Amino acid sequence: MKLPESDEFASVHDKELEQAYLQMANDAEHEREAQEWCEALISDGIE
């Protein structure tokens, strides 16, 4: 997966940051934890 290259996303030009995002996206446990965190955050706003 390649992040879009555009002036709108200046941080995309940082290859180390791009690699870190790719590693996180490919880490199934990290993604599961992130999903749980997002769902918990959303449910906090509903209650």
N, CA, C and O atoms as a Tinker XYZ file with bonds, in Angstrom:
   188  protein
     1  N      0.845000   -1.174000    0.000000    73     2
     2  CA     0.000000    0.000000    0.000000    64     1     3
     3  C      0.890000    1.236000    0.000000    63     2     4     5
     4  O      1.810000    1.341000    0.810000    81     3
     5  N      0.625000    2.151000   -0.885000    73     3     6
     6  CA     1.386000    3.387000   -0.957000    64     5     7
     7  C      0.466000    4.537000   -0.589000    63     6     8     9
     8  O     -0.657000    4.631000   -1.085000    81     7
     9  N      0.948000    5.407000    0.282000    73     7    10
    10  CA     0.176000    6.587000    0.665000    64     9    11
    11  C      0.194000    7.592000   -0.477000    63    10    12    13
    12  O      1.171000    7.661000   -1.223000    81    11
    13  N     -0.862000    8.364000   -0.622000    73    11    14
    14  CA    -0.903000    9.350000   -1.711000    64    13    15
    15  C      0.159000   10.414000   -1.529000    63    14    16    17
    16  O      0.403000   10.882000   -0.417000    81    15
    17  N      0.789000   10.792000   -2.631000    73    15    18
    18  CA     1.786000   11.859000   -2.570000    64    17    19
    19  C      1.143000   13.132000   -3.095000    63    18    20    21
    20  O      0.724000   13.202000   -4.250000    81    19
    21  N      1.071000   14.129000   -2.238000    73    19    22
    22  CA     0.462000   15.403000   -2.602000    64    21    23
    23  C      0.945000   16.436000   -1.616000    63    22    24    25
    24  O      1.346000   16.099000   -0.502000    81    23
    25  N      0.911000   17.695000   -2.016000    73    23    26
    26  CA     1.315000   18.774000   -1.110000    64    25    27
    27  C      0.355000   18.903000    0.069000    63    26    28    29
    28  O      0.713000   19.441000    1.116000    81    27
    29  N     -0.871000   18.402000   -0.112000    73    27    30
    30  CA    -1.864000   18.483000    0.957000    64    29    31
    31  C     -1.439000   17.630000    2.157000    63    30    32    33
    32  O     -1.791000   17.933000    3.297000    81    31
    33  N     -0.689000   16.572000    1.892000    73    31    34
    34  CA    -0.225000   15.673000    2.946000    64    33    35
    35  C      1.295000   15.738000    3.004000    63    34    36    37
    36  O      1.982000   14.811000    2.572000    81    35
    37  N      1.808000   16.821000    3.532000    73    35    38
    38  CA     3.259000   17.039000    3.550000    64    37    39
    39  C      4.003000   15.936000    4.283000    63    38    40    41
    40  O      5.139000   15.616000    3.932000    81    39
    41  N      3.370000   15.345000    5.309000    73    39    42
    42  CA     4.054000   14.310000    6.080000    64    41    43
    43  C      4.285000   13.045000    5.264000    63    42    44    45
    44  O      5.112000   12.215000    5.641000    81    43
    45  N      3.572000   12.883000    4.158000    73    43    46
    46  CA     3.742000   11.693000    3.326000    64    45    47
    47  C      5.153000   11.635000    2.761000    63    46    48    49
    48  O      5.664000   10.555000    2.464000    81    47
    49  N      5.769000   12.775000    2.616000    73    47    50
    50  CA     7.122000   12.807000    2.066000    64    49    51
    51  C      8.147000   12.260000    3.058000    63    50    52    53
    52  O      9.286000   11.994000    2.675000    81    51
    53  N      7.779000   12.094000    4.280000    73    51    54
    54  CA     8.670000   11.536000    5.294000    64    53    55
    55  C      8.612000   10.021000    5.179000    63    54    56    57
    56  O      7.659000    9.402000    5.651000    81    55
    57  N      9.598000    9.427000    4.571000    73    55    58
    58  CA     9.590000    7.987000    4.300000    64    57    59
    59  C      9.594000    7.155000    5.579000    63    58    60    61
    60  O      9.007000    6.074000    5.609000    81    59
    61  N     10.239000    7.637000    6.625000    73    59    62
    62  CA    10.225000    6.905000    7.891000    64    61    63
    63  C      8.814000    6.852000    8.460000    63    62    64    65
    64  O      8.386000    5.810000    8.956000    81    63
    65  N      8.097000    7.948000    8.394000    73    63    66
    66  CA     6.720000    7.993000    8.876000    64    65    67
    67  C      5.841000    7.071000    8.030000    63    66    68    69
    68  O      4.997000    6.349000    8.562000    81    67
    69  N      6.040000    7.099000    6.726000    73    67    70
    70  CA     5.278000    6.234000    5.833000    64    69    71
    71  C      5.518000    4.765000    6.186000    63    70    72    73
    72  O      4.574000    3.977000    6.232000    81    71
    73  N      6.758000    4.399000    6.432000    73    71    74
    74  CA     7.076000    3.016000    6.796000    64    73    75
    75  C      6.447000    2.635000    8.135000    63    74    76    77
    76  O      5.979000    1.509000    8.304000    81    75
    77  N      6.435000    3.565000    9.080000    73    75    78
    78  CA     5.825000    3.291000   10.383000    64    77    79
    79  C      4.332000    3.035000   10.235000    63    78    80    81
    80  O      3.800000    2.111000   10.850000    81    79
    81  N      3.645000    3.847000    9.422000    73    79    82
    82  CA     2.221000    3.636000    9.182000    64    81    83
    83  C      1.973000    2.299000    8.494000    63    82    84    85
    84  O      1.014000    1.603000    8.827000    81    83
    85  N      2.820000    1.934000    7.544000    73    83    86
    86  CA     2.662000    0.661000    6.858000    64    85    87
    87  C      2.850000   -0.509000    7.820000    63    86    88    89
    88  O      2.116000   -1.495000    7.754000    81    87
    89  N      3.829000   -0.398000    8.708000    73    87    90
    90  CA     4.042000   -1.456000    9.702000    64    89    91
    91  C      2.833000   -1.585000   10.617000    63    90    92    93
    92  O      2.393000   -2.697000   10.908000    81    91
    93  N      2.294000   -0.465000   11.071000    73    91    94
    94  CA     1.115000   -0.504000   11.938000    64    93    95
    95  C     -0.075000   -1.115000   11.207000    63    94    96    97
    96  O     -0.813000   -1.914000   11.784000    81    95
    97  N     -0.268000   -0.747000    9.951000    73    95    98
    98  CA    -1.400000   -1.254000    9.182000    64    97    99
    99  C     -1.283000   -2.756000    8.948000    63    98   100   101
   100  O     -2.293000   -3.452000    8.845000    81    99
   101  N     -0.063000   -3.251000    8.866000    73    99   102
   102  CA     0.153000   -4.676000    8.628000    64   101   103
   103  C      0.205000   -5.487000    9.917000    63   102   104   105
   104  O      0.327000   -6.711000    9.871000    81   103
   105  N      0.113000   -4.821000   11.063000    73   103   106
   106  CA     0.151000   -5.501000   12.357000    64   105   107
   107  C     -1.290000   -5.766000   12.808000    63   106   108   109
   108  O     -1.982000   -4.861000   13.273000    81   107
   109  N     -1.726000   -7.017000   12.662000    73   107   110
   110  CA    -3.125000   -7.372000   12.932000    64   109   111
   111  C     -3.530000   -7.059000   14.375000    63   110   112   113
   112  O     -4.633000   -6.564000   14.603000    81   111
   113  N     -2.666000   -7.336000   15.347000    73   111   114
   114  CA    -3.020000   -7.071000   16.738000    64   113   115
   115  C     -3.152000   -5.564000   16.982000    63   114   116   117
   116  O     -4.075000   -5.123000   17.667000    81   115
   117  N     -2.246000   -4.791000   16.432000    73   115   118
   118  CA    -2.317000   -3.335000   16.585000    64   117   119
   119  C     -3.610000   -2.807000   15.985000    63   118   120   121
   120  O     -4.262000   -1.947000   16.576000    81   119
   121  N     -3.987000   -3.314000   14.819000    73   119   122
   122  CA    -5.217000   -2.875000   14.171000    64   121   123
   123  C     -6.445000   -3.278000   14.988000    63   122   124   125
   124  O     -7.405000   -2.513000   15.073000    81   123
   125  N     -6.424000   -4.466000   15.587000    73   123   126
   126  CA    -7.538000   -4.917000   16.417000    64   125   127
   127  C     -7.680000   -3.999000   17.630000    63   126   128   129
   128  O     -8.788000   -3.585000   17.969000    81   127
   129  N     -6.563000   -3.682000   18.281000    73   127   130
   130  CA    -6.597000   -2.788000   19.440000    64   129   131
   131  C     -7.080000   -1.392000   19.043000    63   130   132   133
   132  O     -7.835000   -0.760000   19.782000    81   131
   133  N     -6.645000   -0.917000   17.883000    73   131   134
   134  CA    -7.076000    0.400000   17.418000    64   133   135
   135  C     -8.581000    0.400000   17.154000    63   134   136   137
   136  O     -9.273000    1.365000   17.477000    81   135
   137  N     -9.079000   -0.680000   16.571000    73   135   138
   138  CA   -10.509000   -0.794000   16.300000    64   137   139
   139  C    -11.304000   -0.794000   17.604000    63   138   140   141
   140  O    -12.329000   -0.119000   17.702000    81   139
   141  N    -10.840000   -1.545000   18.606000    73   139   142
   142  CA   -11.512000   -1.575000   19.905000    64   141   143
   143  C    -11.526000   -0.190000   20.539000    63   142   144   145
   144  O    -12.530000    0.224000   21.118000    81   143
   145  N    -10.408000    0.527000   20.429000    73   143   146
   146  CA   -10.304000    1.863000   21.003000    64   145   147
   147  C    -11.303000    2.794000   20.325000    63   146   148   149
   148  O    -11.996000    3.564000   20.991000    81   147
   149  N    -11.373000    2.718000   18.990000    73   147   150
   150  CA   -12.309000    3.575000   18.242000    64   149   151
   151  C    -13.755000    3.274000   18.616000    63   150   152   153
   152  O    -14.557000    4.189000   18.806000    81   151
   153  N    -14.084000    1.992000   18.720000    73   151   154
   154  CA   -15.448000    1.619000   19.074000    64   153   155
   155  C    -15.807000    2.093000   20.475000    63   154   156   157
   156  O    -16.926000    2.547000   20.713000    81   155
   157  N    -14.861000    1.988000   21.402000    73   155   158
   158  CA   -15.105000    2.455000   22.761000    64   157   159
   159  C    -15.284000    3.965000   22.789000    63   158   160   161
   160  O    -16.132000    4.473000   23.523000    81   159
   161  N    -14.507000    4.678000   22.010000    73   159   162
   162  CA   -14.598000    6.125000   21.957000    64   161   163
   163  C    -15.946000    6.550000   21.387000    63   162   164   165
   164  O    -16.564000    7.491000   21.885000    81   163
   165  N    -16.399000    5.865000   20.354000    73   163   166
   166  CA   -17.686000    6.181000   19.746000    64   165   167
   167  C    -18.819000    5.897000   20.729000    63   166   168   169
   168  O    -19.755000    6.687000   20.850000    81   167
   169  N    -18.734000    4.772000   21.428000    73   167   170
   170  CA   -19.804000    4.430000   22.367000    64   169   171
   171  C    -19.845000    5.409000   23.546000    63   170   172   173
   172  O    -20.915000    5.636000   24.111000    81   171
   173  N    -18.717000    5.987000   23.924000    73   171   174
   174  CA   -18.700000    7.002000   24.983000    64   173   175
   175  C    -19.512000    8.227000   24.570000    63   174   176   177
   176  O    -20.154000    8.856000   25.412000    81   175
   177  N    -19.489000    8.564000   23.304000    73   175   178
   178  CA   -20.205000    9.732000   22.829000    64   177   179
   179  C    -21.695000    9.498000   22.695000    63   178   180   181
   180  O    -22.465000   10.457000   22.652000    81   179
   181  N    -22.123000    8.241000   22.628000    73   179   182
   182  CA   -23.530000    7.907000   22.458000    64   181   183
   183  C    -24.263000    7.890000   23.798000    63   182   184   185
   184  O    -25.437000    8.252000   23.880000    81   183
   185  N    -23.575000    7.475000   24.820000    73   183   186
   186  CA   -24.216000    7.326000   26.137000    64   185   187
   187  C    -24.502000    8.632000   26.805000    63   186   188
   188  O    -25.037000    8.655000   27.913000    81   187
